[in-house]
Coordinates of C-alpha atoms and ligand atoms in Angstrom, one line a residue:
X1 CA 69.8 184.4 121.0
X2 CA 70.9 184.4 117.1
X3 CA 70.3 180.4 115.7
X4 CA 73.5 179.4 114.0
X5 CA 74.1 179.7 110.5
X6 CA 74.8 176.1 109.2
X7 CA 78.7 177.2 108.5
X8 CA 78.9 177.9 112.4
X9 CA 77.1 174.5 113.1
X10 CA 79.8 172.6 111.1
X11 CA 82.7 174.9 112.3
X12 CA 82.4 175.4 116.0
X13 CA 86.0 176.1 115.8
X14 CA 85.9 179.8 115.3
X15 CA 89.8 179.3 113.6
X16 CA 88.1 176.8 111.2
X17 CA 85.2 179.0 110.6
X18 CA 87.3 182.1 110.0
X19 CA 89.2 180.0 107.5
X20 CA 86.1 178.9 105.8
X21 CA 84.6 181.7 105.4
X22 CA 87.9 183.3 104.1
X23 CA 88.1 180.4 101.1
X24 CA 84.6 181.1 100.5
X25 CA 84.8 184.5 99.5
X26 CA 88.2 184.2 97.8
X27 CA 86.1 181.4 95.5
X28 CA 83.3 183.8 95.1
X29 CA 85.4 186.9 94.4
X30 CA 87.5 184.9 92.1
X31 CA 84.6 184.0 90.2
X32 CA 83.5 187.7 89.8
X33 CA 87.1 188.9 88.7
X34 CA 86.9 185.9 86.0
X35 CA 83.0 187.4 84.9
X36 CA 84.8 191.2 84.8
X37 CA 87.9 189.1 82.4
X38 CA 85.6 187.8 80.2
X39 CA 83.7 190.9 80.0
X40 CA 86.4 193.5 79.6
X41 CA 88.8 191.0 77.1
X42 CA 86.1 191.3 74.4
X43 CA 86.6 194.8 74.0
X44 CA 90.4 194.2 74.4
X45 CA 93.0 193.8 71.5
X46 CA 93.9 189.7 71.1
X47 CA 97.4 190.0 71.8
X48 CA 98.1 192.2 75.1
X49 CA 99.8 195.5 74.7
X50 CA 103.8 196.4 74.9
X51 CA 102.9 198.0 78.7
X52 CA 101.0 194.6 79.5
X53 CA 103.4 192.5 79.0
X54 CA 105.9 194.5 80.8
X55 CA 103.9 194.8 83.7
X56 CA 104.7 191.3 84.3
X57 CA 107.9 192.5 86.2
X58 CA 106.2 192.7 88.9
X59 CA 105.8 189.1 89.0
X60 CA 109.6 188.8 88.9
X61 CA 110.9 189.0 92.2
X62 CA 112.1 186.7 95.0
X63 CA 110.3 184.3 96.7
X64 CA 108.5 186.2 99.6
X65 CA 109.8 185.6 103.1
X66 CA 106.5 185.3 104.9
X67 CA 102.7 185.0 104.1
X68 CA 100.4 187.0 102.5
X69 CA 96.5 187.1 102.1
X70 CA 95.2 185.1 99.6
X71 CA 93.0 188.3 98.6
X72 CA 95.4 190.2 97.9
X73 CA 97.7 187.5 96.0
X74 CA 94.4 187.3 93.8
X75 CA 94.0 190.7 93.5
X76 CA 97.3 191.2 92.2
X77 CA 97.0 188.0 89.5
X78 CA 94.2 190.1 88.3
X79 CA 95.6 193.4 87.9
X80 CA 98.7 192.3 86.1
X81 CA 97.9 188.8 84.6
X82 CA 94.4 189.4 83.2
X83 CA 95.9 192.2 80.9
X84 CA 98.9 190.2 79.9
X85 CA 97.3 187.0 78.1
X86 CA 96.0 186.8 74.8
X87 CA 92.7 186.9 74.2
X88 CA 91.4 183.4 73.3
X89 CA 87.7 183.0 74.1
X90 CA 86.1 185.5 72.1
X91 CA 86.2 184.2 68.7
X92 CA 88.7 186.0 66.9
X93 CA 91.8 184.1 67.8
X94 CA 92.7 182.2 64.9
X95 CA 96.0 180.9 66.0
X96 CA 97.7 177.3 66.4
X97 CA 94.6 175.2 66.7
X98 CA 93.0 177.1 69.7
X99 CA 89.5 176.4 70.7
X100 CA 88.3 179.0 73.0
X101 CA 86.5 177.6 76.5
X102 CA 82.9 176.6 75.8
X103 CA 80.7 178.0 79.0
X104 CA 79.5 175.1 80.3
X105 CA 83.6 173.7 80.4
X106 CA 85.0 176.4 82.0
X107 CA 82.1 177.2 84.7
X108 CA 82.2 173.1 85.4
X109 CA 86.4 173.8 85.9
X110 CA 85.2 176.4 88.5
X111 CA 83.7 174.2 90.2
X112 CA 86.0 171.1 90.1
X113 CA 88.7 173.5 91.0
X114 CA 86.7 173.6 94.9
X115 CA 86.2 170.0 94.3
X116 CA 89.5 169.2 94.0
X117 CA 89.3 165.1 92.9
X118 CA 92.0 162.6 91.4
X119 CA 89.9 160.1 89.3
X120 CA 91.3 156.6 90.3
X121 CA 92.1 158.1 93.9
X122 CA 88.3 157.2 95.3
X123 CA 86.7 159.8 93.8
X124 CA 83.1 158.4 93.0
X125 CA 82.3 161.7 91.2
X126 CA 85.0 161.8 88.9
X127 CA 85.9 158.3 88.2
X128 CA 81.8 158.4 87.0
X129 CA 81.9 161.5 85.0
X130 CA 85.8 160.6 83.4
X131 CA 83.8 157.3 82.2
X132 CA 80.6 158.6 80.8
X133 CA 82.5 161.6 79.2
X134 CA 84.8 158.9 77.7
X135 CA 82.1 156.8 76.8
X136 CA 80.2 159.7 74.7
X137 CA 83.6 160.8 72.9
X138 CA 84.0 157.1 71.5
X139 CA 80.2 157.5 70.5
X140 CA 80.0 160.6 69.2
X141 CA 83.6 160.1 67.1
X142 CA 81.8 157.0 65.6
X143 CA 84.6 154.8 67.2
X144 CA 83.8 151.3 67.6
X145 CA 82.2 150.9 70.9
X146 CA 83.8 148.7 73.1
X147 CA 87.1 150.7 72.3
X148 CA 88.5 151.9 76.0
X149 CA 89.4 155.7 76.5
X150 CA 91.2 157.6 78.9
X151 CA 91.9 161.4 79.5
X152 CA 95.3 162.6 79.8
X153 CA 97.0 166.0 79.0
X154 CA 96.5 166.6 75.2
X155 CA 97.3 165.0 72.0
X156 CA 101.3 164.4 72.8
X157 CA 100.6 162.7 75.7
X158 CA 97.7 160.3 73.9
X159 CA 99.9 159.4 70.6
X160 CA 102.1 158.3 73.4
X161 CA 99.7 156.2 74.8
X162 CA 98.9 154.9 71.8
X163 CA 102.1 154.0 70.2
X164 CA 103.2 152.5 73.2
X165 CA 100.1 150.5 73.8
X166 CA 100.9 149.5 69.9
X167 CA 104.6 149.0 70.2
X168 CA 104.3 146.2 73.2
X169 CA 100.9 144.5 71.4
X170 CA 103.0 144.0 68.2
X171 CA 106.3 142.9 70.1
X172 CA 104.4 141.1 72.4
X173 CA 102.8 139.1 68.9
X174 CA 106.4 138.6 68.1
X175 CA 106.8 136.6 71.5
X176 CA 108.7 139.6 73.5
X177 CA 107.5 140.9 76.6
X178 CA 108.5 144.3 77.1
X179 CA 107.3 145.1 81.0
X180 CA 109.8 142.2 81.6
X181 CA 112.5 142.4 78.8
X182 CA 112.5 146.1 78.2
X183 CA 113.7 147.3 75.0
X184 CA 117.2 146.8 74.2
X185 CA 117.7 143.2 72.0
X186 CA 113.4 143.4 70.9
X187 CA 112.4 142.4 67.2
X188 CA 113.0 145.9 65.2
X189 CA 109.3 147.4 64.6
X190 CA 108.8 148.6 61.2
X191 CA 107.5 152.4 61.1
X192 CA 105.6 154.4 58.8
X193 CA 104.7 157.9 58.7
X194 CA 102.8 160.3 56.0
X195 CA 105.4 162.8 55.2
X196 CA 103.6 165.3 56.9
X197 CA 103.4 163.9 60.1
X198 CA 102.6 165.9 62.8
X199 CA 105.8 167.0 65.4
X200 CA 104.1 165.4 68.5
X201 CA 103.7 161.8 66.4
X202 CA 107.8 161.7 66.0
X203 CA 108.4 163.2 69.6
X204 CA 106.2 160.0 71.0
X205 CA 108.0 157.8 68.9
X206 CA 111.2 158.9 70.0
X207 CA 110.2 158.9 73.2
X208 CA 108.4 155.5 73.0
X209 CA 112.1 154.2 72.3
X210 CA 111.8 154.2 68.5
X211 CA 114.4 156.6 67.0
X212 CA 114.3 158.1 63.2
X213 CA 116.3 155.3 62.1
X214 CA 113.4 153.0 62.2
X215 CA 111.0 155.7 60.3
X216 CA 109.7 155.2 56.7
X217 CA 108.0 158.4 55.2
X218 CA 105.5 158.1 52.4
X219 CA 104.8 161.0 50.2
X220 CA 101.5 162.8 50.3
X221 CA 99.6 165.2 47.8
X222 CA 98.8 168.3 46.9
X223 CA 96.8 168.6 50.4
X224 CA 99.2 167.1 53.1
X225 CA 97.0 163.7 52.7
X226 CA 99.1 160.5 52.2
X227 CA 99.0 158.8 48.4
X228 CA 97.2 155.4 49.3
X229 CA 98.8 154.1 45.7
X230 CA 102.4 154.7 47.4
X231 CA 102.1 153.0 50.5
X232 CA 103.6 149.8 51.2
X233 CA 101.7 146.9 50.7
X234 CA 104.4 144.8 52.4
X235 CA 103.9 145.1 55.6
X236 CA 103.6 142.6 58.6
X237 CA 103.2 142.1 61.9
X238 CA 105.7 144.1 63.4
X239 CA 104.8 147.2 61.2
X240 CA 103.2 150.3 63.1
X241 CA 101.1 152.8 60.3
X242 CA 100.8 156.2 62.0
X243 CA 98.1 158.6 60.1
X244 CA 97.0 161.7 60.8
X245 CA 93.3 163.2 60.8
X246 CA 93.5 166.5 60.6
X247 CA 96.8 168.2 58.6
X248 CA 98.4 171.1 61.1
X249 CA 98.0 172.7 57.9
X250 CA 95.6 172.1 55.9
X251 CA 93.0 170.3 57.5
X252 CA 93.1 167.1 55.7
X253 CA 93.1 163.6 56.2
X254 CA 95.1 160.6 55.5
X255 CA 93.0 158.2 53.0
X256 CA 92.1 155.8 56.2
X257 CA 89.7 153.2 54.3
X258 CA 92.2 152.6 51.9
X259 CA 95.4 151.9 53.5
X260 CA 94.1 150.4 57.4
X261 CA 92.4 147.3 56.1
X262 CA 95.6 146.0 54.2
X263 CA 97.5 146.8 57.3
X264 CA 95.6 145.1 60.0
X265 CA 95.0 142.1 58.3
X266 CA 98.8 141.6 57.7
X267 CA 98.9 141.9 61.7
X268 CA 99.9 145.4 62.1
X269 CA 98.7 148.1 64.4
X270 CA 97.2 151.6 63.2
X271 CA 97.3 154.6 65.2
X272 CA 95.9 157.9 64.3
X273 CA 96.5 161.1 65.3
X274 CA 93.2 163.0 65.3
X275 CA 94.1 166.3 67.9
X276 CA 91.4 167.9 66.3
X277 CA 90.5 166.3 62.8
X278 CA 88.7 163.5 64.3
X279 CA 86.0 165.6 65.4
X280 CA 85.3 165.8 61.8
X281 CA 84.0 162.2 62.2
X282 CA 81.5 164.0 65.0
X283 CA 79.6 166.5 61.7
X284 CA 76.9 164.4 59.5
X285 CA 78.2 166.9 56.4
X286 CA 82.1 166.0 57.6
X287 CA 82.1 162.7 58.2
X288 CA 83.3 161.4 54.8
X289 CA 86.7 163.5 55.1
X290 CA 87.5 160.8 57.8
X291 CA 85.8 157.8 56.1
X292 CA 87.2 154.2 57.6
X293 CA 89.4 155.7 60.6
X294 CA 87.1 153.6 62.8
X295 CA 88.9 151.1 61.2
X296 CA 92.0 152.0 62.8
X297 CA 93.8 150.3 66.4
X298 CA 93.6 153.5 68.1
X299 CA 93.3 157.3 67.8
X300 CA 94.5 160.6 70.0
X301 CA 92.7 163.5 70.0
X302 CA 92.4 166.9 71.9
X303 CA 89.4 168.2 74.2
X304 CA 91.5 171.6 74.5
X305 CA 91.2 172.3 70.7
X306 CA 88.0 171.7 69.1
X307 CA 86.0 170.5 71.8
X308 CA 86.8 174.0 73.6
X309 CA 87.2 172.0 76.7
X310 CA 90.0 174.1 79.0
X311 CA 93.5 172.8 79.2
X312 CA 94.8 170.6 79.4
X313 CA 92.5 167.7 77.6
X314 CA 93.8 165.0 76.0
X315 CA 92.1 161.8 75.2
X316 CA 93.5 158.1 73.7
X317 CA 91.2 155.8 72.7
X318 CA 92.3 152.3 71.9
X319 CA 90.2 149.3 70.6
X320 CA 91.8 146.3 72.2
X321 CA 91.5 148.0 75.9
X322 CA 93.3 144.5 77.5
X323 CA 96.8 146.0 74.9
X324 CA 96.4 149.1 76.9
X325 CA 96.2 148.1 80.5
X326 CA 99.0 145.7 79.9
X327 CA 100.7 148.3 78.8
X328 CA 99.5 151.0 81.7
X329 CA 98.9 148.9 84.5
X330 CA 100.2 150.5 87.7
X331 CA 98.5 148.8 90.9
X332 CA 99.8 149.4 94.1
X333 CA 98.9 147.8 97.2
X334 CA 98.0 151.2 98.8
X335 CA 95.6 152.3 95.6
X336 CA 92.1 150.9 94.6
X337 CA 92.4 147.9 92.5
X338 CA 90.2 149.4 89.5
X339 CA 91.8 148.3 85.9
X340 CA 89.3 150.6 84.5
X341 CA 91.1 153.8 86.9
X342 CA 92.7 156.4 84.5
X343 CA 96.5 155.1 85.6
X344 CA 95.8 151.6 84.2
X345 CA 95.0 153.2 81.1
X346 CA 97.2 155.8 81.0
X347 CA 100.7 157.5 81.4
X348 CA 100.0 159.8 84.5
X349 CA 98.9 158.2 88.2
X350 CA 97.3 161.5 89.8
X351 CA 95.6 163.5 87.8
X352 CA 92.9 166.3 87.6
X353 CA 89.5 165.3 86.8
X354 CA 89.2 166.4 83.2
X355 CA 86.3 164.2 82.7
X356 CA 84.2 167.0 84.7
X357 CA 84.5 169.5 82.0
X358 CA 84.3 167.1 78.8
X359 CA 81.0 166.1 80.3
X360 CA 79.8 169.2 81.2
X361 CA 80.6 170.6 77.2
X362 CA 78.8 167.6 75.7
X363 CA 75.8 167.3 78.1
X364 CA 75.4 171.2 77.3
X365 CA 75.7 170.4 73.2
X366 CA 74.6 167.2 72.7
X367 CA 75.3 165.2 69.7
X368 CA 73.9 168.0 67.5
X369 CA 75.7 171.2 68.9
X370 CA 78.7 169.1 68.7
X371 CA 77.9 168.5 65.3
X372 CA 77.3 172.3 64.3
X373 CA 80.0 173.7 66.3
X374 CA 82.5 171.5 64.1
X375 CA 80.0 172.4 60.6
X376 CA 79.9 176.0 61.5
X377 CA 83.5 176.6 62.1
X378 CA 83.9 175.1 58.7
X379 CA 81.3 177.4 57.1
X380 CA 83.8 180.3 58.6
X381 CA 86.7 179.3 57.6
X382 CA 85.4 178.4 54.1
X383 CA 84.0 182.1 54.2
X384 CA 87.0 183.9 55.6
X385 CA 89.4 181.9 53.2
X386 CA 87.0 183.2 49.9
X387 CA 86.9 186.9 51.5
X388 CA 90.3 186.7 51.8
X389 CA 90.9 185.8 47.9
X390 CA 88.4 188.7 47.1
X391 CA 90.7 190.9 48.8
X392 CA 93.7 189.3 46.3
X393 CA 95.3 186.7 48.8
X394 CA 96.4 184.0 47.7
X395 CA 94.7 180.5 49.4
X396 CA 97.3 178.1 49.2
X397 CA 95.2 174.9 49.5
X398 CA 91.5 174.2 49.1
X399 CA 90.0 174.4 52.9
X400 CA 88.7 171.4 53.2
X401 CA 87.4 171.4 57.4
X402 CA 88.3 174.5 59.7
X403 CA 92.5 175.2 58.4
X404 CA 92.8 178.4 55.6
X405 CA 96.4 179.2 54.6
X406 CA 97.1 182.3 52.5
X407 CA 100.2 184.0 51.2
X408 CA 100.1 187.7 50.9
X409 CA 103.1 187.9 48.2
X410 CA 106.3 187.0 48.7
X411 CA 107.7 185.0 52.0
X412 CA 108.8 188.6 53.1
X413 CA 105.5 190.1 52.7
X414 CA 103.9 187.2 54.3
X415 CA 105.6 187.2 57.3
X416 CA 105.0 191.8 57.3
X417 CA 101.6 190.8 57.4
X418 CA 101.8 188.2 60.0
X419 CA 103.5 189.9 62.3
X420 CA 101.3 193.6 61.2
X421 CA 98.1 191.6 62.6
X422 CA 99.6 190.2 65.7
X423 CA 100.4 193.8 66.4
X424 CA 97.3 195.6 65.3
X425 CA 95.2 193.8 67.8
X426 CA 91.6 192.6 66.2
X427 CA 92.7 189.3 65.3
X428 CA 95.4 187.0 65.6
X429 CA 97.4 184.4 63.1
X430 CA 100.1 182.1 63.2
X431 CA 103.0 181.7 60.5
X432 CA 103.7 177.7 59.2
X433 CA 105.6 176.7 56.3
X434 CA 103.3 175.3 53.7
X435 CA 105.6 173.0 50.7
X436 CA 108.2 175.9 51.2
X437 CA 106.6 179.2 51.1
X438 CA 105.8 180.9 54.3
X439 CA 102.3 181.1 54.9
X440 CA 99.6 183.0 57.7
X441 CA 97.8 179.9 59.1
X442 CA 93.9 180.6 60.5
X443 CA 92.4 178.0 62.5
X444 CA 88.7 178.3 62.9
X445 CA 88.0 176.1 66.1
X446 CA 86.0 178.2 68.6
X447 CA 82.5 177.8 68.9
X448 CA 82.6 181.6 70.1
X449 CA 83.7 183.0 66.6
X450 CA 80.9 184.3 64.7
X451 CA 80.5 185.7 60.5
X452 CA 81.0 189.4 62.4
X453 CA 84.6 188.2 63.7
X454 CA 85.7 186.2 60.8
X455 CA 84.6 189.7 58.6
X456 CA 86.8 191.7 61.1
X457 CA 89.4 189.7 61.1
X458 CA 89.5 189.3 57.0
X459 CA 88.8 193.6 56.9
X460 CA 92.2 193.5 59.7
X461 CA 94.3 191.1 57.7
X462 CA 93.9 193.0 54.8
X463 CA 94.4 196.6 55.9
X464 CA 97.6 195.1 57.3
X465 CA 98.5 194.1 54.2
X466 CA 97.7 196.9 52.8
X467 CA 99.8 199.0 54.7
X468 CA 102.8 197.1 53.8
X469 CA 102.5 197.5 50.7
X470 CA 102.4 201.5 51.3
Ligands
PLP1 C1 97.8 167.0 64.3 C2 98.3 167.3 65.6 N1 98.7 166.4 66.4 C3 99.2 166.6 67.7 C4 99.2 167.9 68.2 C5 99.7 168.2 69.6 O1 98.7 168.4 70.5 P1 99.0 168.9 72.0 O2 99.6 170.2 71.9 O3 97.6 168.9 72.6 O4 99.9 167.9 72.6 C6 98.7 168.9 67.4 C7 98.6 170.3 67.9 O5 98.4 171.3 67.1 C8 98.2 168.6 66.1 O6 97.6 169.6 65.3

């Protein structure tokens, strides 16, 4: 007689085995489509073709009366998603601020896909790995070190966190509790903003309960970075300073060791938004771009961008962690009391273990491939923006970390060129709005793009432009 393989010992249930084995080889064949993605999307144009993205009717139908194998609902993802998304992992996607996925990250999101855990919902795995994984961000970002972090689903969500962890710690210094009082009839906070602060910042104020009314701007220079000499030096303990590492735009940063010190001691809060600037803070050759924003209250940044963690990663970080859990604290009798579990320090309750892939990315780089994935994506994008001016662009501001924004002409040549490269395939750009003129906006933030894409993409760019011009 055959012995039994150590599946059929655990399933004697030949129902329960069938099912197992089924799951098992719908993991493993999913894991060899995903290999055949990564290898056929390098030789594929970045944005899918016409017939791609009309093959995604066949997605569009009613929902199905009665099961279907798993194998074959895979099968069919495959077939007519694969070809339909735009290529993001293989270095020549310079659009929004999109890291691709570093390997390590996206084989570890394999693998905590079978796991399956909800940090804070007695999972010994995750609630570790969310904590080290914290613990080295805060580290490597040369944050102060007893400063409390928590994961959560990208930079939105964390200045969220973070203004409303500052909003009830300053009315709560004003002697108004907000968990019990709420907002209606509190002190009025006094807010103020660079003038090019990001889109998420004001959406999290606004939905953090404090309305445009309430906002002061202060104008910034020639780079997007605020003008210390015209910020107030009037503030007090019921003023919130939001500052920004890391321009959309431009790549720079807010002049952090000259205007949080003044702040702070006149008892106000400091948040930054960092999405992916802060990693800045992470390069020895980078670091003085975000000189004093350890200084700061607390800071939001994004794994899924430069950390080329998958989506979606976000991660607040705030110095007085006892202002945070006050302001997150969500205990139930039916959950683990844990003030340390992401809901006491954080928006969501269940959540995926994002930890797992942050810790897989760093334990794979360590301090110093962090450091030269964030100094070589600077090298490119310094490189692609001088290219780019050989070929008779125009670089609107001086690349100063991994942002390059050139004009091509006119705002109506500009945008011919824009959308001429998102068409032709090698490479791909997004349009912004730089101090009025429309500009192509290249983000260099994925460890996977090397000198040979950034010359492609420059030879692309410019043979678009070219042919607009014909
Ligand atoms: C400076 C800044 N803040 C916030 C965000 C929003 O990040 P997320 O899309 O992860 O919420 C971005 C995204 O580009 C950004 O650049």
């Amino acid at each position: 007689m055959n012995a039994l393989t150590p599946l059929e010992r655990v399933h004697t249930n030949p129902t329960s085995l069938a099912r197992t084995r089924e799951r098992i080889g719908l993991i493993t064949e999913a894991a060899r489509r995903a290999g055949a993605y990564v290898a056929g999307a390098a030789h594929r144009p970045v944005a899918p073709t016409a017939d791609a993205v009309a093959g995604l009717s066949a997605f569009r139908r009613p929902l199905p009366d009665a099961p279907r194998p798993a194998r074959e609902v895979l099968a069919e993802l495959d077939a007519f998603g694969s070809p339909a998304t735009t290529v993001v992992t293989h270095g020549r996607h310079f659009g929004f601020v999109t890291g691709g996925t570093d390997p390590a990250a996206g084989a570890a999101a394999i693998l905590a896909g079978a796991w399956d855990q909800n940090p804070g919902g007695a999972s010994p795995v995750a609630e570790t790995l969310d904590a080290v994984a914290c613990a080295w961000i805060v580290e490597a970002l040369g944050l102060p070190r007893d400063a409390v972090a928590s994961f959560n689903g990208g930079a939105t969500i964390a200045n969220l966190t973070g203004i409303i962890a500052a909003r009830d710690a300053l009315l709560a210094r004003a002697g108004w509790d907000v968990a019990r009082d709420g907002l209606a009839g509190a002190p009025r906070l006094r807010v103020i903003v660079g003038e090019e602060v990001h889109i998420s910042a004001l959406k999290a104020l606004r939905l953090a309960g404090i309305g445009e009314a309430h906002i002061e701007r202060v104008p910034t220079d020639g780079v997007g970075a605020i003008d210390a000499s015209a910020f107030p030096t009037d503030t007090d303990h019921l003023t919130l300073v939001l500052l920004q590492a890391g321009n959309v735009n431009t790549g720079a940063s807010d002049p952090f060791a000259a205007i949080i010190p003044g702040i702070r001691e006149r008892g106000g809060w400091v948040h930054v938004d960092g999405a992916f600037g802060l990693w800045a803070a992470a390069a020895p050759t980078l670091r003085d771009q975000v000189a004093g924003v350890a200084l700061a209250d607390s800071w939001a940044t994004d794994g899924h961008k430069w950390l080329n963690l998958p989506y979606d990663s976000g991660i607040v970080i705030v110095r007085d962690g006892e202002a945070l859990g006050r302001a997150m604290t969500s205990d139930a009798a039916y959950l683990p009391p844990d003030p340390s579990a992401p809901r006491n320090r954080g928006i969501q309750i269940s959540q995926r273990a994002r930890g797992v892939e942050a810790w897989a990315m760093l334990a794979s780089h360590g301090r110093s491939g962090l450091a030269e994935l964030v100094e070589h994506s600077c090298a490119l994008a310094r490189r692609m923006a001088d290219a780019l001016a050989t070929g008779g662009a125009e670089i609107l501001a001086p690349v100063v970390l991994n942002q390059v924004l050139v004009a091509f002409g006119d705002d109506a040549t500009t945008a011919a060129v824009i959308d001429a490269v998102q068409a032709e395939g090698t490479t791909w750009a997004s349009p912004t709005v730089w101090r009025g003129r429309r500009a192509m906006r290249l983000s260099v933030s994925d460890a996977a793009t090397t000198s040979d894409d950034v010359a492609a993409a420059v030879a692309a760019i410019l043979g678009c432009w070219e042919r607009t011009r014909l």
